[in-house]
mmCIF file of C-alpha atoms and ligand atoms in Angstrom:
data_model
loop_
_atom_site.group_PDB
_atom_site.id
_atom_site.type_symbol
_atom_site.label_atom_id
_atom_site.label_comp_id
_atom_site.label_asym_id
_atom_site.label_seq_id
_atom_site.Cartn_x
_atom_site.Cartn_y
_atom_site.Cartn_z
ATOM 1 C CA MET A 1 24.219 20.272 21.172
ATOM 2 C CA VAL A 2 25.150 17.067 22.670
ATOM 3 C CA ALA A 3 23.963 15.005 25.589
ATOM 4 C CA VAL A 4 26.298 12.203 25.550
ATOM 5 C CA ALA A 5 29.898 12.938 25.377
ATOM 6 C CA PRO A 6 31.683 10.836 22.482
ATOM 7 C CA GLN A 7 33.490 8.650 25.091
ATOM 8 C CA VAL A 8 30.502 7.399 26.501
ATOM 9 C CA ALA A 9 28.435 4.850 24.750
ATOM 10 C CA LEU A 10 24.961 5.501 24.005
ATOM 11 C CA ARG A 11 22.143 3.926 25.535
ATOM 12 C CA VAL A 12 19.563 2.789 23.306
ATOM 13 C CA GLY A 13 15.860 1.666 23.713
ATOM 14 C CA ILE A 14 14.050 0.065 20.724
ATOM 15 C CA VAL A 15 10.257 0.180 20.171
ATOM 16 C CA GLY A 16 8.617 -1.991 17.963
ATOM 17 C CA LEU A 17 9.946 -5.179 17.450
ATOM 18 C CA GLY A 18 8.417 -6.508 14.210
ATOM 19 C CA ARG A 19 9.352 -7.227 10.906
ATOM 20 C CA LEU A 20 12.207 -4.317 10.750
ATOM 21 C CA GLY A 21 12.351 -3.806 14.437
ATOM 22 C CA GLN A 22 14.204 -6.966 15.218
ATOM 23 C CA ARG A 23 16.480 -6.258 12.335
ATOM 24 C CA HIS A 24 17.429 -2.844 13.673
ATOM 25 C CA ALA A 25 17.573 -4.416 17.257
ATOM 26 C CA ALA A 26 20.012 -7.119 15.931
ATOM 27 C CA ALA A 27 22.064 -4.492 14.814
ATOM 28 C CA LEU A 28 21.967 -2.202 17.556
ATOM 29 C CA ALA A 29 22.704 -5.031 19.997
ATOM 30 C CA HIS A 30 25.637 -6.542 17.872
ATOM 31 C CA ASN A 31 27.061 -4.455 15.255
ATOM 32 C CA THR A 32 26.766 -0.577 16.028
ATOM 33 C CA PRO A 33 29.539 1.030 17.566
ATOM 34 C CA GLY A 34 29.580 3.297 20.380
ATOM 35 C CA CYS A 35 25.862 2.041 21.852
ATOM 36 C CA ARG A 36 24.417 -0.601 24.178
ATOM 37 C CA LEU A 37 20.898 -1.517 23.527
ATOM 38 C CA VAL A 38 19.782 -1.440 27.050
ATOM 39 C CA ALA A 39 15.702 -1.399 26.719
ATOM 40 C CA ALA A 40 12.929 -2.329 24.656
ATOM 41 C CA CYS A 41 9.408 -2.103 24.306
ATOM 42 C CA SER A 42 6.401 -4.051 22.249
ATOM 43 C CA PRO A 43 2.705 -4.466 23.285
ATOM 44 C CA VAL A 44 3.322 -8.064 21.920
ATOM 45 C CA GLU A 45 4.270 -10.579 24.640
ATOM 46 C CA ALA A 46 6.078 -12.787 21.976
ATOM 47 C CA GLU A 47 8.209 -9.749 20.859
ATOM 48 C CA ARG A 48 8.892 -8.955 24.486
ATOM 49 C CA ALA A 49 10.200 -12.447 25.088
ATOM 50 C CA TYR A 50 12.285 -11.996 22.004
ATOM 51 C CA ALA A 51 13.873 -8.784 23.377
ATOM 52 C CA ALA A 52 14.582 -10.676 26.856
ATOM 53 C CA ASN A 53 15.383 -13.970 25.318
ATOM 54 C CA GLN A 54 17.288 -13.655 22.119
ATOM 55 C CA LEU A 55 18.808 -10.106 22.936
ATOM 56 C CA GLY A 56 19.303 -10.227 26.713
ATOM 57 C CA ILE A 57 17.690 -6.974 27.537
ATOM 58 C CA ALA A 58 16.821 -6.869 31.023
ATOM 59 C CA ASN A 59 14.414 -3.564 30.773
ATOM 60 C CA VAL A 60 11.709 -4.527 28.493
ATOM 61 C CA TYR A 61 8.449 -2.757 28.652
ATOM 62 C CA ALA A 62 5.007 -3.251 27.101
ATOM 63 C CA ASP A 63 4.272 0.379 26.800
ATOM 64 C CA LEU A 64 6.141 3.303 25.499
ATOM 65 C CA ASP A 65 5.649 5.808 28.656
ATOM 66 C CA SER A 66 7.307 3.320 30.734
ATOM 67 C CA LEU A 67 10.572 2.910 28.392
ATOM 68 C CA LEU A 68 10.603 6.555 28.103
ATOM 69 C CA ALA A 69 10.399 7.228 32.204
ATOM 70 C CA ASP A 70 13.581 4.781 32.331
ATOM 71 C CA PRO A 71 16.520 7.097 32.951
ATOM 72 C CA ALA A 72 18.871 4.528 31.789
ATOM 73 C CA VAL A 73 18.091 5.548 28.200
ATOM 74 C CA ASP A 74 19.478 8.243 26.428
ATOM 75 C CA ALA A 75 17.742 7.491 23.055
ATOM 76 C CA VAL A 76 14.956 5.752 21.515
ATOM 77 C CA VAL A 77 14.786 4.168 17.942
ATOM 78 C CA LEU A 78 11.017 4.118 16.588
ATOM 79 C CA VAL A 79 10.100 1.082 14.366
ATOM 80 C CA THR A 80 6.478 1.203 14.945
ATOM 81 C CA PRO A 81 3.470 1.315 12.752
ATOM 82 C CA THR A 82 3.550 4.821 10.904
ATOM 83 C CA SER A 83 0.482 6.252 11.827
ATOM 84 C CA LEU A 84 1.949 6.663 15.550
ATOM 85 C CA HIS A 85 5.274 8.119 14.459
ATOM 86 C CA ALA A 86 4.767 11.803 14.888
ATOM 87 C CA ASP A 87 3.242 11.473 18.665
ATOM 88 C CA GLN A 88 5.742 8.877 19.628
ATOM 89 C CA THR A 89 8.577 11.081 18.091
ATOM 90 C CA ILE A 90 7.167 13.762 20.301
ATOM 91 C CA ALA A 91 6.747 11.942 23.428
ATOM 92 C CA ALA A 92 10.195 10.855 22.908
ATOM 93 C CA LEU A 93 11.863 14.458 22.568
ATOM 94 C CA LYS A 94 9.534 15.606 25.609
ATOM 95 C CA ALA A 95 11.175 12.822 27.780
ATOM 96 C CA GLY A 96 14.547 14.138 26.606
ATOM 97 C CA LYS A 97 15.709 11.498 24.651
ATOM 98 C CA HIS A 98 17.262 11.380 21.256
ATOM 99 C CA VAL A 99 15.086 10.190 18.670
ATOM 100 C CA PHE A 100 15.303 7.775 15.527
ATOM 101 C CA VAL A 101 12.266 7.345 13.744
ATOM 102 C CA GLU A 102 11.161 5.101 10.922
ATOM 103 C CA LYS A 103 9.990 6.364 7.768
ATOM 104 C CA PRO A 104 7.788 8.437 6.635
ATOM 105 C CA LEU A 105 8.005 10.618 9.631
ATOM 106 C CA ALA A 106 4.212 11.035 9.612
ATOM 107 C CA LEU A 107 0.986 10.650 6.992
ATOM 108 C CA ASN A 108 0.041 14.390 6.752
ATOM 109 C CA VAL A 109 1.812 17.318 7.023
ATOM 110 C CA PRO A 110 0.232 18.608 10.184
ATOM 111 C CA ASP A 111 1.457 16.083 12.129
ATOM 112 C CA CYS A 112 4.748 16.653 10.651
ATOM 113 C CA GLU A 113 5.124 20.295 11.566
ATOM 114 C CA ARG A 114 4.329 19.553 15.043
ATOM 115 C CA VAL A 115 7.266 17.450 15.266
ATOM 116 C CA LEU A 116 9.312 19.980 13.845
ATOM 117 C CA GLN A 117 8.001 22.367 16.336
ATOM 118 C CA VAL A 118 8.500 20.437 19.193
ATOM 119 C CA ALA A 119 12.138 19.367 17.937
ATOM 120 C CA ALA A 120 12.794 23.043 17.556
ATOM 121 C CA GLN A 121 12.328 23.313 21.297
ATOM 122 C CA TYR A 122 15.072 20.503 22.068
ATOM 123 C CA PRO A 123 17.999 21.375 20.124
ATOM 124 C CA ASP A 124 19.888 19.413 21.803
ATOM 125 C CA ARG A 125 18.516 16.299 20.950
ATOM 126 C CA VAL A 126 19.010 14.451 17.874
ATOM 127 C CA ALA A 127 15.740 13.653 15.700
ATOM 128 C CA MET A 128 16.194 11.694 12.707
ATOM 129 C CA VAL A 129 13.917 9.938 10.136
ATOM 130 C CA GLY A 130 15.275 6.791 8.495
ATOM 131 C CA PHE A 131 15.730 7.422 4.640
ATOM 132 C CA VAL A 132 18.391 4.778 5.000
ATOM 133 C CA ARG A 133 19.490 5.186 0.915
ATOM 134 C CA ARG A 134 21.182 8.205 2.004
ATOM 135 C CA PHE A 135 23.585 5.747 3.510
ATOM 136 C CA ASP A 136 23.823 2.936 0.879
ATOM 137 C CA PRO A 137 27.367 3.109 -0.101
ATOM 138 C CA SER A 138 26.495 2.901 -4.003
ATOM 139 C CA TYR A 139 23.578 6.130 -3.339
ATOM 140 C CA LEU A 140 26.337 7.929 -1.294
ATOM 141 C CA ALA A 141 29.006 7.590 -4.032
ATOM 142 C CA ALA A 142 26.379 8.792 -6.738
ATOM 143 C CA TYR A 143 25.600 11.681 -4.636
ATOM 144 C CA GLN A 144 28.887 12.602 -4.416
ATOM 145 C CA SER A 145 29.519 12.441 -7.926
ATOM 146 C CA VAL A 146 26.319 14.647 -8.509
ATOM 147 C CA ALA A 147 27.543 17.415 -5.878
ATOM 148 C CA ALA A 148 30.873 17.629 -7.695
ATOM 149 C CA GLY A 149 29.512 18.565 -10.693
ATOM 150 C CA GLU A 150 30.746 15.254 -12.771
ATOM 151 C CA ILE A 151 27.101 15.053 -14.491
ATOM 152 C CA GLY A 152 26.756 18.893 -14.809
ATOM 153 C CA LYS A 153 23.282 20.041 -13.817
ATOM 154 C CA PRO A 154 21.151 17.443 -13.042
ATOM 155 C CA PHE A 155 17.448 17.774 -14.071
ATOM 156 C CA LEU A 156 15.869 14.143 -13.992
ATOM 157 C CA VAL A 157 15.663 11.256 -11.579
ATOM 158 C CA ARG A 158 13.999 8.381 -12.656
ATOM 159 C CA SER A 159 13.690 5.936 -9.328
ATOM 160 C CA GLN A 160 11.770 2.765 -8.521
ATOM 161 C CA THR A 161 11.246 0.659 -5.566
ATOM 162 C CA CYS A 162 9.791 -2.734 -6.563
ATOM 163 C CA ASP A 163 9.452 -5.719 -4.137
ATOM 164 C CA GLN A 164 9.196 -9.213 -4.966
ATOM 165 C CA ASN A 165 5.508 -10.201 -5.083
ATOM 166 C CA ASP A 166 4.456 -11.656 -1.406
ATOM 167 C CA PRO A 167 1.555 -14.317 -2.545
ATOM 168 C CA GLU A 168 0.291 -13.917 1.459
ATOM 169 C CA GLY A 169 0.019 -10.092 1.000
ATOM 170 C CA PHE A 170 1.234 -9.158 4.201
ATOM 171 C CA PHE A 171 1.179 -5.299 2.716
ATOM 172 C CA VAL A 172 -2.688 -5.508 2.169
ATOM 173 C CA LYS A 173 -3.120 -6.022 6.063
ATOM 174 C CA PHE A 174 -0.190 -3.244 6.624
ATOM 175 C CA ALA A 175 -2.074 -1.083 4.055
ATOM 176 C CA PRO A 176 -4.485 0.940 6.451
ATOM 177 C CA THR A 177 -1.355 2.238 8.292
ATOM 178 C CA SER A 178 1.481 2.563 5.777
ATOM 179 C CA GLY A 179 -0.546 5.380 3.589
ATOM 180 C CA GLY A 180 -0.359 3.161 0.791
ATOM 181 C CA ILE A 181 2.214 2.175 -1.906
ATOM 182 C CA PHE A 182 3.780 5.806 -2.440
ATOM 183 C CA MET A 183 4.077 7.204 0.976
ATOM 184 C CA ASP A 184 5.312 3.644 2.073
ATOM 185 C CA CYS A 185 7.672 2.839 -0.824
ATOM 186 C CA SER A 186 8.148 5.809 -2.862
ATOM 187 C CA VAL A 187 8.754 8.077 -0.388
ATOM 188 C CA HIS A 188 12.407 6.519 -0.071
ATOM 189 C CA ASP A 189 12.732 7.733 -4.301
ATOM 190 C CA ILE A 190 11.075 10.913 -3.141
ATOM 191 C CA ASP A 191 13.833 11.581 -0.294
ATOM 192 C CA LEU A 192 16.429 10.366 -3.080
ATOM 193 C CA ALA A 193 15.246 12.842 -5.728
ATOM 194 C CA ARG A 194 15.208 15.560 -3.735
ATOM 195 C CA TRP A 195 18.552 15.033 -2.393
ATOM 196 C CA MET A 196 20.012 14.592 -6.036
ATOM 197 C CA LEU A 197 18.599 17.640 -7.420
ATOM 198 C CA GLY A 198 19.466 19.797 -4.264
ATOM 199 C CA ARG A 199 16.541 19.996 -2.559
ATOM 200 C CA PRO A 200 14.317 22.000 -5.115
ATOM 201 C CA LYS A 201 10.725 22.754 -4.101
ATOM 202 C CA ALA A 202 8.010 20.706 -5.558
ATOM 203 C CA LEU A 203 5.458 22.244 -7.362
ATOM 204 C CA ARG A 204 2.981 19.290 -8.950
ATOM 205 C CA ALA A 205 2.632 15.757 -8.962
ATOM 206 C CA PHE A 206 0.559 13.363 -11.194
ATOM 207 C CA ALA A 207 0.160 9.640 -10.274
ATOM 208 C CA THR A 208 -1.772 6.714 -11.520
ATOM 209 C CA GLY A 209 -1.776 3.084 -10.583
ATOM 210 C CA THR A 210 -3.054 -0.566 -11.080
ATOM 211 C CA ILE A 211 -3.948 -3.445 -9.096
ATOM 212 C CA ALA A 212 -2.233 -6.549 -10.845
ATOM 213 C CA LEU A 213 -2.713 -9.106 -7.951
ATOM 214 C CA HIS A 214 -3.788 -8.072 -4.948
ATOM 215 C CA PRO A 215 -7.557 -6.947 -4.970
ATOM 216 C CA GLY A 216 -7.815 -6.517 -1.384
ATOM 217 C CA LEU A 217 -5.794 -3.173 -1.518
ATOM 218 C CA ALA A 218 -8.710 -1.454 -3.451
ATOM 219 C CA ASP A 219 -10.624 -1.488 0.156
ATOM 220 C CA CYS A 220 -8.127 1.369 1.098
ATOM 221 C CA GLY A 221 -7.819 3.188 -2.076
ATOM 222 C CA ASP A 222 -4.449 1.430 -2.880
ATOM 223 C CA VAL A 223 -2.639 -0.232 -5.723
ATOM 224 C CA ASP A 224 -0.006 -2.896 -5.892
ATOM 225 C CA ASN A 225 1.686 -1.073 -8.813
ATOM 226 C CA GLY A 226 1.731 3.004 -9.172
ATOM 227 C CA ILE A 227 3.702 5.335 -11.262
ATOM 228 C CA ALA A 228 4.181 9.323 -10.516
ATOM 229 C CA VAL A 229 5.793 12.220 -11.972
ATOM 230 C CA VAL A 230 6.732 15.172 -9.847
ATOM 231 C CA GLU A 231 7.637 18.541 -11.156
ATOM 232 C CA PHE A 232 10.345 20.742 -9.101
ATOM 233 C CA GLU A 233 10.776 24.404 -9.270
ATOM 234 C CA GLY A 234 13.295 25.055 -11.967
ATOM 235 C CA SER A 235 11.977 22.413 -14.353
ATOM 236 C CA ALA A 236 13.850 19.337 -12.608
ATOM 237 C CA LYS A 237 11.310 16.279 -12.738
ATOM 238 C CA ALA A 238 11.424 12.948 -10.924
ATOM 239 C CA VAL A 239 9.534 9.941 -12.381
ATOM 240 C CA LEU A 240 9.046 7.382 -9.889
ATOM 241 C CA TYR A 241 7.564 3.441 -9.998
ATOM 242 C CA ALA A 242 6.408 1.338 -7.326
ATOM 243 C CA SER A 243 5.514 -2.362 -7.112
ATOM 244 C CA ARG A 244 4.599 -4.991 -4.705
ATOM 245 C CA THR A 245 4.467 -7.715 -7.682
ATOM 246 C CA MET A 246 7.724 -8.444 -9.153
ATOM 247 C CA ALA A 247 7.914 -12.033 -10.043
ATOM 248 C CA HIS A 248 12.085 -12.177 -9.506
ATOM 249 C CA GLY A 249 12.766 -10.568 -6.418
ATOM 250 C CA HIS A 250 13.516 -6.912 -5.001
ATOM 251 C CA GLU A 251 14.796 -4.095 -7.399
ATOM 252 C CA THR A 252 15.278 -0.719 -6.405
ATOM 253 C CA SER A 253 16.764 1.567 -8.914
ATOM 254 C CA THR A 254 17.697 4.965 -9.916
ATOM 255 C CA GLU A 255 18.938 7.144 -12.737
ATOM 256 C CA VAL A 256 19.933 10.444 -12.303
ATOM 257 C CA ILE A 257 20.611 12.244 -15.537
ATOM 258 C CA GLY A 258 22.487 15.384 -15.867
ATOM 259 C CA THR A 259 23.358 18.048 -18.775
ATOM 260 C CA ALA A 260 26.853 16.074 -19.070
ATOM 261 C CA GLY A 261 25.955 12.632 -18.115
ATOM 262 C CA LYS A 262 23.688 10.199 -16.243
ATOM 263 C CA LEU A 263 24.357 7.649 -13.214
ATOM 264 C CA LEU A 264 22.761 4.733 -12.795
ATOM 265 C CA VAL A 265 22.401 2.865 -9.058
ATOM 266 C CA GLY A 266 21.524 -0.857 -8.506
ATOM 267 C CA GLU A 267 20.845 -2.164 -12.213
ATOM 268 C CA HIS A 268 18.615 -5.352 -12.244
ATOM 269 C CA ALA A 269 19.041 -6.057 -8.669
ATOM 270 C CA ALA A 270 22.084 -8.509 -8.892
ATOM 271 C CA ALA A 271 22.594 -10.294 -5.829
ATOM 272 C CA ASN A 272 26.553 -10.312 -6.226
ATOM 273 C CA ARG A 273 28.782 -9.955 -9.393
ATOM 274 C CA VAL A 274 28.494 -13.450 -10.598
ATOM 275 C CA VAL A 275 26.870 -14.079 -14.378
ATOM 276 C CA LYS A 276 26.324 -17.435 -15.237
ATOM 277 C CA SER A 277 26.181 -17.933 -18.862
ATOM 278 C CA ASP A 278 24.864 -21.539 -19.894
ATOM 279 C CA GLN A 279 22.371 -23.098 -22.543
ATOM 280 C CA HIS A 280 19.601 -21.387 -20.865
ATOM 281 C CA GLY A 281 20.912 -18.187 -21.356
ATOM 282 C CA VAL A 282 22.835 -15.291 -19.518
ATOM 283 C CA ARG A 283 21.739 -14.515 -16.136
ATOM 284 C CA HIS A 284 22.621 -13.786 -12.385
ATOM 285 C CA ALA A 285 20.899 -14.566 -9.084
ATOM 286 C CA VAL A 286 18.376 -11.596 -7.430
ATOM 287 C CA LEU A 287 17.997 -9.839 -4.213
ATOM 288 C CA LYS A 288 15.202 -11.156 -2.210
ATOM 289 C CA ASP A 289 14.180 -8.169 -0.238
ATOM 290 C CA PHE A 290 15.054 -4.785 0.790
ATOM 291 C CA TYR A 291 16.909 -5.983 3.943
ATOM 292 C CA GLU A 292 19.282 -7.550 1.872
ATOM 293 C CA ARG A 293 19.783 -5.026 -0.427
ATOM 294 C CA PHE A 294 20.383 -2.308 2.205
ATOM 295 C CA GLU A 295 21.706 -4.309 5.197
ATOM 296 C CA ALA A 296 24.941 -2.196 5.156
ATOM 297 C CA ALA A 297 22.894 0.835 4.595
ATOM 298 C CA PHE A 298 20.906 0.196 7.521
ATOM 299 C CA ALA A 299 23.971 -0.527 9.916
ATOM 300 C CA ALA A 300 25.733 2.895 8.421
ATOM 301 C CA GLU A 301 22.515 4.619 9.289
ATOM 302 C CA MET A 302 22.117 3.392 12.729
ATOM 303 C CA ALA A 303 25.802 3.877 13.202
ATOM 304 C CA ALA A 304 25.486 7.827 11.935
ATOM 305 C CA PHE A 305 22.511 8.001 14.296
ATOM 306 C CA VAL A 306 24.622 7.286 17.457
ATOM 307 C CA ALA A 307 27.499 9.098 16.128
ATOM 308 C CA ALA A 308 25.089 12.212 15.903
ATOM 309 C CA CYS A 309 23.846 11.362 19.459
ATOM 310 C CA ARG A 310 27.439 11.378 20.792
ATOM 311 C CA GLY A 311 28.484 14.846 18.946
ATOM 312 C CA ILE A 312 30.871 13.004 17.067
ATOM 313 C CA THR A 313 29.298 13.534 13.553
ATOM 314 C CA PRO A 314 26.596 16.038 12.766
ATOM 315 C CA LEU A 315 23.617 14.732 10.186
ATOM 316 C CA THR A 316 22.985 16.380 6.718
ATOM 317 C CA LEU A 317 19.740 14.613 6.599
ATOM 318 C CA THR A 318 16.746 17.017 8.417
ATOM 319 C CA LEU A 319 13.368 16.341 9.487
ATOM 320 C CA SER A 320 12.507 19.388 6.627
ATOM 321 C CA ASP A 321 13.547 16.540 4.534
ATOM 322 C CA ALA A 322 11.277 14.220 6.018
ATOM 323 C CA LEU A 323 8.224 16.842 5.926
ATOM 324 C CA GLU A 324 8.794 17.414 2.397
ATOM 325 C CA ALA A 325 8.983 13.998 1.508
ATOM 326 C CA THR A 326 5.717 13.362 2.873
ATOM 327 C CA ARG A 327 4.396 16.769 1.329
ATOM 328 C CA ILE A 328 5.175 15.243 -1.758
ATOM 329 C CA GLY A 329 4.248 11.683 -1.319
ATOM 330 C CA LEU A 330 0.656 13.190 -0.046
ATOM 331 C CA ALA A 331 0.309 14.900 -3.392
ATOM 332 C CA ILE A 332 0.934 11.897 -5.377
ATOM 333 C CA SER A 333 -1.379 9.822 -3.504
ATOM 334 C CA ARG A 334 -4.141 12.560 -3.924
ATOM 335 C CA SER A 335 -3.427 12.519 -7.480
ATOM 336 C CA LEU A 336 -3.959 8.492 -7.482
ATOM 337 C CA ALA A 337 -7.057 9.184 -6.426
ATOM 338 C CA SER A 338 -8.252 12.083 -7.977
ATOM 339 C CA GLY A 339 -6.765 11.115 -11.655
ATOM 340 C CA LEU A 340 -5.816 14.602 -12.189
ATOM 341 C CA PRO A 341 -2.594 16.715 -11.399
ATOM 342 C CA GLU A 342 -2.209 18.081 -7.951
ATOM 343 C CA ALA A 343 -0.304 21.032 -6.188
ATOM 344 C CA VAL A 344 1.973 20.059 -3.779
HETATM 345 P P1 NAI O 401 5.465 -4.305 11.932
HETATM 346 O O1 NAI O 401 3.957 -4.235 11.803
HETATM 347 O O2 NAI O 401 6.276 -5.749 11.508
HETATM 348 O O3 NAI O 401 6.134 -3.853 13.222
HETATM 349 C C1 NAI O 401 5.522 -2.829 14.100
HETATM 350 C C2 NAI O 401 6.153 -2.979 15.372
HETATM 351 O O4 NAI O 401 5.245 -2.286 16.225
HETATM 352 C C3 NAI O 401 5.686 -4.176 16.357
HETATM 353 O O5 NAI O 401 6.769 -4.930 16.891
HETATM 354 C C4 NAI O 401 4.357 -3.682 17.127
HETATM 355 O O6 NAI O 401 4.026 -4.839 18.142
HETATM 356 C C5 NAI O 401 5.001 -2.505 17.332
HETATM 357 N N1 NAI O 401 3.986 -1.936 18.024
HETATM 358 C C6 NAI O 401 2.784 -1.595 17.485
HETATM 359 N N2 NAI O 401 1.974 -0.550 18.517
HETATM 360 C C7 NAI O 401 3.114 -0.085 19.044
HETATM 361 C C8 NAI O 401 2.886 0.686 20.221
HETATM 362 N N3 NAI O 401 1.685 1.639 20.467
HETATM 363 N N4 NAI O 401 3.881 1.346 21.142
HETATM 364 C C9 NAI O 401 5.085 0.445 20.866
HETATM 365 N N5 NAI O 401 5.364 -0.558 19.849
HETATM 366 C C10 NAI O 401 4.235 -0.600 19.093
HETATM 367 O O7 NAI O 401 6.266 -3.405 10.687
HETATM 368 P P2 NAI O 401 7.375 -3.118 9.962
HETATM 369 O O8 NAI O 401 7.618 -3.667 8.895
HETATM 370 O O9 NAI O 401 8.731 -3.251 11.443
HETATM 371 O O10 NAI O 401 7.370 -1.409 9.786
HETATM 372 C C11 NAI O 401 7.888 -0.668 11.107
HETATM 373 C C12 NAI O 401 7.911 0.830 10.396
HETATM 374 O O11 NAI O 401 9.379 0.680 9.497
HETATM 375 C C13 NAI O 401 6.824 1.396 9.561
HETATM 376 O O12 NAI O 401 6.990 2.536 9.706
HETATM 377 C C14 NAI O 401 7.554 1.188 8.295
HETATM 378 O O13 NAI O 401 7.360 2.176 7.264
HETATM 379 C C15 NAI O 401 9.236 1.208 8.332
HETATM 380 N N6 NAI O 401 9.775 0.560 7.695
HETATM 381 C C16 NAI O 401 11.104 0.937 6.782
HETATM 382 C C17 NAI O 401 11.524 0.305 5.996
HETATM 383 C C18 NAI O 401 12.908 0.765 5.215
HETATM 384 O O14 NAI O 401 13.193 0.548 4.308
HETATM 385 N N7 NAI O 401 13.415 2.020 5.903
HETATM 386 C C19 NAI O 401 11.252 -1.031 5.799
HETATM 387 C C20 NAI O 401 10.244 -1.333 6.329
HETATM 388 C C21 NAI O 401 9.766 -0.739 7.228
#
């Protein structure tokens, strides 16, 4: 299932050069083995100028179709608004490219299913969704511990994604295309829960939430703090919390509880291992945002995509995983709106 031989560098085109796209682009240009960043695409002139001037990319396009027509591009990395992911992934596969697409795959199940159907027609092309936490060294170590049976049978995952408050409310503008706090943030925790629990089928979800600081979210039925419970087949559960309003910094943490022990990843969002004790108390510096927390994981994720395209290491993360994450995220979002438990 390989288009690019292991000895040949993968030629990558990046699509979307916003908040995360510029990070991925810099990593692909300078820090990802086995690839060359050869093309970029953005409808925004300033972003195209960034690609040409800061990254030295010669082939810079204003629209996706032009980039997909470039025969010098083997693979595309889509870091575009979530509402575009499904159609852009399908277009890239049909153009014969390998595809990495940021999470979530899509904001509804039919769109995910369309992607899976097209991907099945191109089995020699890699299609990967960016569930970055699977590539974080700490989460990977926790997964390996669970898989080795070290905490017995895992039955409960408690996981949270909490961002530092942005007084400007960047995410309020982003809300209409992000799918809301659960699809945007908790989708990572949903994927983690399924991964840690052995991919059980989700049955039912309940969610509630509140707007603590950003009233503009009410216009699209979103909240800035949300809690959800997901019930799985075989009685496993996930308890999720997402927040946009932490005062102190970014705090992603996950607890996996099993019959013979439990694991905790990411407690207290410590930026490093220094703990200062003085007349004010005992404290440590905190991580400021998701990228600072997951920079190494983003690098490993991109390296895994490139390695898969070059036929070196197959991926264990599948499009079906991404479909299930969307399915569960939607049930949670429906429950937030209805106030009732919703079938997944
Ligand atoms: P952003 O709004 O900062 O950037 C979006 C980019 O897409 C911009 O460069 C924009 O010019 C470009 N774009 C818009 N329409 C386009 C089109 N038709 N064709 C090509 N490019 C187009 O958004 P951000 O924060 O960078 O998020 C992008 C994606 O990354 C989202 O799906 C989001 O869910 C995901 N993301 C994932 C994270 C993770 O932890 N894995 C963290 C942050 C974002």
